[in-house]
Structure formats: structure tokens, C-alpha cells
mmCIF file of N, CA and C in Angstrom:
data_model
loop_
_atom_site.group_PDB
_atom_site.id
_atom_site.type_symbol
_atom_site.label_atom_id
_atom_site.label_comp_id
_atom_site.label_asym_id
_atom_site.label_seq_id
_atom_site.Cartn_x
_atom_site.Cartn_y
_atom_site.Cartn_z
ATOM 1 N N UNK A 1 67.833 128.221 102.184
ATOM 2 C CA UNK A 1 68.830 127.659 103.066
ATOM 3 C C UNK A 1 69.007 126.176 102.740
ATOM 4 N N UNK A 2 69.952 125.687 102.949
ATOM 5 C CA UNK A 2 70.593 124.477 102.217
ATOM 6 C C UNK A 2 70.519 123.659 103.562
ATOM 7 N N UNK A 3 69.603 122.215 103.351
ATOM 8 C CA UNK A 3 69.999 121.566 104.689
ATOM 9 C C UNK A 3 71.038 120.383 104.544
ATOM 10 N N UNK A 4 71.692 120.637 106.080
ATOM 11 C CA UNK A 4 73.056 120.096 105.850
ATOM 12 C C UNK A 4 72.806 118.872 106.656
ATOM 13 N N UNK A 5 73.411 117.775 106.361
ATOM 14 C CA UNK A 5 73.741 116.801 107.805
ATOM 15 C C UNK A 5 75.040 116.408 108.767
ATOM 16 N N UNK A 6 75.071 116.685 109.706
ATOM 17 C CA UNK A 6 75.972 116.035 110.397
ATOM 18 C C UNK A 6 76.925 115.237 110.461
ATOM 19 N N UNK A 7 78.288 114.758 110.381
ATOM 20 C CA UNK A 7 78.882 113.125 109.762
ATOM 21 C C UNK A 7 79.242 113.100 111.485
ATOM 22 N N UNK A 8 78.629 112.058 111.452
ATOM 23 C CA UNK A 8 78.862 110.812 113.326
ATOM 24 C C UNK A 8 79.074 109.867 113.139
ATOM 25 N N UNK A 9 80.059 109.520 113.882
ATOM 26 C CA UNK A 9 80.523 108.317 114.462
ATOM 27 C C UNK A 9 79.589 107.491 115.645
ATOM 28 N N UNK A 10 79.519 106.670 115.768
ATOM 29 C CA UNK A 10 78.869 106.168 117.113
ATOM 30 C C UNK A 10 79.938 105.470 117.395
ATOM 31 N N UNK A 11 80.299 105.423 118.654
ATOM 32 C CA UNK A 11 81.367 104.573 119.540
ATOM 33 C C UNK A 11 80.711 104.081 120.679
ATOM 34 N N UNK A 12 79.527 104.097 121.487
ATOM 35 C CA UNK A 12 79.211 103.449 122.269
ATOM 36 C C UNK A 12 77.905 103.526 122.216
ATOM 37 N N UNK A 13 77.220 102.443 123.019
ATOM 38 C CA UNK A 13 75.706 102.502 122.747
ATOM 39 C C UNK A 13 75.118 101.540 124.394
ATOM 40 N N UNK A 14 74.082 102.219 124.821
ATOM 41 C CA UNK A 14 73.394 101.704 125.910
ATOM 42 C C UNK A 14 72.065 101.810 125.787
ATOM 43 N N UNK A 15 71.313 101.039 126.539
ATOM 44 C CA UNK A 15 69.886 100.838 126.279
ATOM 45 C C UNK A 15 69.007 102.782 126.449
ATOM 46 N N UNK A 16 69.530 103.904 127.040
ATOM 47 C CA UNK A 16 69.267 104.792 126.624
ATOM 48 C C UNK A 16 69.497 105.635 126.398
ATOM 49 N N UNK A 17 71.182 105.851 126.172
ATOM 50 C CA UNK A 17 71.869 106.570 125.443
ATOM 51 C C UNK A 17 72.657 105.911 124.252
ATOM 52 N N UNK A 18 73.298 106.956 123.451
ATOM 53 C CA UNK A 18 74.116 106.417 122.238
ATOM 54 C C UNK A 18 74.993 107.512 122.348
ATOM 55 N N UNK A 19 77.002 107.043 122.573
ATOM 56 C CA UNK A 19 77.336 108.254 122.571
ATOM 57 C C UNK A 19 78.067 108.608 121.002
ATOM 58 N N UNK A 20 77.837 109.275 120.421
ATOM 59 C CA UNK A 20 78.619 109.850 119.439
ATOM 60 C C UNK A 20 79.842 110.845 119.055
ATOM 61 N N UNK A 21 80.609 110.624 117.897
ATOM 62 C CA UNK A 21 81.732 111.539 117.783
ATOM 63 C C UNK A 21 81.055 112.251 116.721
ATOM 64 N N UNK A 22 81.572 114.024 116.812
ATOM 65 C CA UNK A 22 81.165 114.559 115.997
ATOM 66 C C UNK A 22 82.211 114.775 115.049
ATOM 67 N N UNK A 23 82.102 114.417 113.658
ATOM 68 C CA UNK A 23 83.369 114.023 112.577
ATOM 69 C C UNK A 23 83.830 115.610 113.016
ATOM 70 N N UNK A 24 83.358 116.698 112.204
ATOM 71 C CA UNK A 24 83.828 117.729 111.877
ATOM 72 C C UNK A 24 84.380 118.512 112.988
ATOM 73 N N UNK A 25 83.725 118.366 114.550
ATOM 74 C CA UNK A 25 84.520 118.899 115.595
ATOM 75 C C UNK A 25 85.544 118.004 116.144
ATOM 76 N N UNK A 26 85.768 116.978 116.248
ATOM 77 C CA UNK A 26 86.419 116.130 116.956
ATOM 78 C C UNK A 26 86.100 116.027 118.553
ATOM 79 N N UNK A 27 84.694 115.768 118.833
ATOM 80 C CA UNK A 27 84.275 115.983 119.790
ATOM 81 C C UNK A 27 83.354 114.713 120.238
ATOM 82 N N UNK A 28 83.347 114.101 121.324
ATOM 83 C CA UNK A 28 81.881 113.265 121.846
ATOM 84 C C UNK A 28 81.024 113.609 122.537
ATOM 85 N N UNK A 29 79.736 113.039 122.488
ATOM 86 C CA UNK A 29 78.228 113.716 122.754
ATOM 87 C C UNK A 29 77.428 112.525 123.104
ATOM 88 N N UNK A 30 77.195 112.564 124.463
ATOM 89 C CA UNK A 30 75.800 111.243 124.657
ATOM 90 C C UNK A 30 74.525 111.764 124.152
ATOM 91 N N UNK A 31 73.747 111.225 123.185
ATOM 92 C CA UNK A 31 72.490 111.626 123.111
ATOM 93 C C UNK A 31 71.579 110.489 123.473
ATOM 94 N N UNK A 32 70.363 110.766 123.889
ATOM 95 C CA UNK A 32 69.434 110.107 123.861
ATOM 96 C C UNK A 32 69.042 109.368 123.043
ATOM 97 N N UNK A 33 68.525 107.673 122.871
ATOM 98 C CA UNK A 33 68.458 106.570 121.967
ATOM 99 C C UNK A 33 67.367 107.351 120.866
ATOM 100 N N UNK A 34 66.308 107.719 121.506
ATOM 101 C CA UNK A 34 65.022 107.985 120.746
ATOM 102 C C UNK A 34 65.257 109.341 119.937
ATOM 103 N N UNK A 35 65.943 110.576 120.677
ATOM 104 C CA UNK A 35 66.392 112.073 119.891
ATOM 105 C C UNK A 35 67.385 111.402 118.805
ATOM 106 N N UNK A 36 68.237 110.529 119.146
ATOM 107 C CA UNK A 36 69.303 110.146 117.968
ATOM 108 C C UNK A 36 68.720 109.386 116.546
ATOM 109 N N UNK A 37 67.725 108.963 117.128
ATOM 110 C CA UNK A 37 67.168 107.843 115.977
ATOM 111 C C UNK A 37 66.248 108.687 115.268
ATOM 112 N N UNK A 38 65.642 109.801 115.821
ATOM 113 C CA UNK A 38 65.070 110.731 115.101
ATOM 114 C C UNK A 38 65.564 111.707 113.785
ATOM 115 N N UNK A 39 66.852 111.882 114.760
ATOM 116 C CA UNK A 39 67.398 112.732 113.839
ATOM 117 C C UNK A 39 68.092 111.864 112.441
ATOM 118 N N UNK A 40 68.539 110.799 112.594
ATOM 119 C CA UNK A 40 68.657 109.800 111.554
ATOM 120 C C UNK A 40 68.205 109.878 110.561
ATOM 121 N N UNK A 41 67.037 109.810 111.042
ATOM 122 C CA UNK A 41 65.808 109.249 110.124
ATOM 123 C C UNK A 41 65.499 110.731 109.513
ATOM 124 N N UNK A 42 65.389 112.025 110.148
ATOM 125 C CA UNK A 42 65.077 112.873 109.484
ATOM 126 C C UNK A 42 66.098 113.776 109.068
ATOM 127 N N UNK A 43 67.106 113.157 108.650
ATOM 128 C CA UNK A 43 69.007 113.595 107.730
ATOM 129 C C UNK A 43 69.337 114.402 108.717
ATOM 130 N N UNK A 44 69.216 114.791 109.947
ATOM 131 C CA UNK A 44 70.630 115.454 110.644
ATOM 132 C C UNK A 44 71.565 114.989 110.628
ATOM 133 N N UNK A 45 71.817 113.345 110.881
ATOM 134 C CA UNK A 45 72.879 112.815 111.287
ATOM 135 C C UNK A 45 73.007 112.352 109.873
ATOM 136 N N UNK A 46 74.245 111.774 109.653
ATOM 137 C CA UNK A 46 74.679 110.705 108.494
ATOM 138 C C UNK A 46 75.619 110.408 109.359
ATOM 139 N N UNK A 47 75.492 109.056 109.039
ATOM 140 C CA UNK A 47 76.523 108.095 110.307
ATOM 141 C C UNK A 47 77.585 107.576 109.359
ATOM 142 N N UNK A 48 78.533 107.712 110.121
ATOM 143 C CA UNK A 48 80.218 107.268 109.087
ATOM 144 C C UNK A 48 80.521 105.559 110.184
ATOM 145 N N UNK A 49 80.819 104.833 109.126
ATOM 146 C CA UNK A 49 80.982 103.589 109.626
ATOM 147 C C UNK A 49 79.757 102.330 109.501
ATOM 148 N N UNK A 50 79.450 101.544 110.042
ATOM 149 C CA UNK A 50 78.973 100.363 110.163
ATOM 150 C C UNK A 50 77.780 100.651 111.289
ATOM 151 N N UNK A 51 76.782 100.998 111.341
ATOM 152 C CA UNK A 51 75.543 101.029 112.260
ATOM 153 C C UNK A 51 74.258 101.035 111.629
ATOM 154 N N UNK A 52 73.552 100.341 111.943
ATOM 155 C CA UNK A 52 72.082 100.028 111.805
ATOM 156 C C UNK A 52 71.257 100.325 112.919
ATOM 157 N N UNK A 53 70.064 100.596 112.704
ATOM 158 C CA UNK A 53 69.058 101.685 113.068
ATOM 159 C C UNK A 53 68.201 100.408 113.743
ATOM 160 N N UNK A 54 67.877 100.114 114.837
ATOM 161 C CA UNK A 54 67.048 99.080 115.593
ATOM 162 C C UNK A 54 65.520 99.002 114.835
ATOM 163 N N UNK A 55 64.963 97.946 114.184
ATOM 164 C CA UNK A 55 63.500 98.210 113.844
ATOM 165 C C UNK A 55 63.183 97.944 114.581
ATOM 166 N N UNK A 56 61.440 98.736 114.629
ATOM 167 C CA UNK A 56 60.301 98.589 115.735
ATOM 168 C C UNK A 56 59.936 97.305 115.348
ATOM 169 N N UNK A 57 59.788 96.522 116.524
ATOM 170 C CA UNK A 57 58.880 95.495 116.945
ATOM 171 C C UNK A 57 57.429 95.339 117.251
#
């Protein structure tokens, strides 16, 4: 099985949500800061546009 990723948009962002557009449905989705940054990091998402990933402090 071939793993695929996601193409998102992010359009809004709050201290614990992030809401996203989903490219291929044309749809928006609040996810959770910490589930979103996960999936990032482990290729679900590929983000279309200009966003950077908060480093740990």
C-alpha cells in the first residue's frame, strides 16, 4: 500500500486549534494544535502555502 499525504491549507490558527482546508475536498476542519503537528511531522499532511511548524522550547 502506497502512503499518501494530504495537501492543506491552514487558514486560521489558535492557541489550541488550527483550522484547515482540505485541498482535494474543498472542505474546512478544526483540528487540534498537537494531532495536527503530529501528523506533519509524520507525512499525513503536506501543507500548501507559507506555514512553519512552532519549535519546542
Amino acid at each position: 500500500m502506497v502512503n499518501r499525504s494530504i495537501r492543506v491549507k491552514v487558514l486560521k490558527e489558535t492557541s489550541k486549534t488550527v483550522t484547515i482546508r482540505l485541498m482535494s475536498l474543498n472542505r474546512k476542519m478544526p483540528v487540534p494544535r498537537k494531532e495536527f503537528e503530529k501528523r506533519v511531522q509524520n507525512g499525513l499532511y503536506e501543507i500548501v502555502g507559507d506555514y512553519q511548524l512552532e519549535e519546542d522550547k
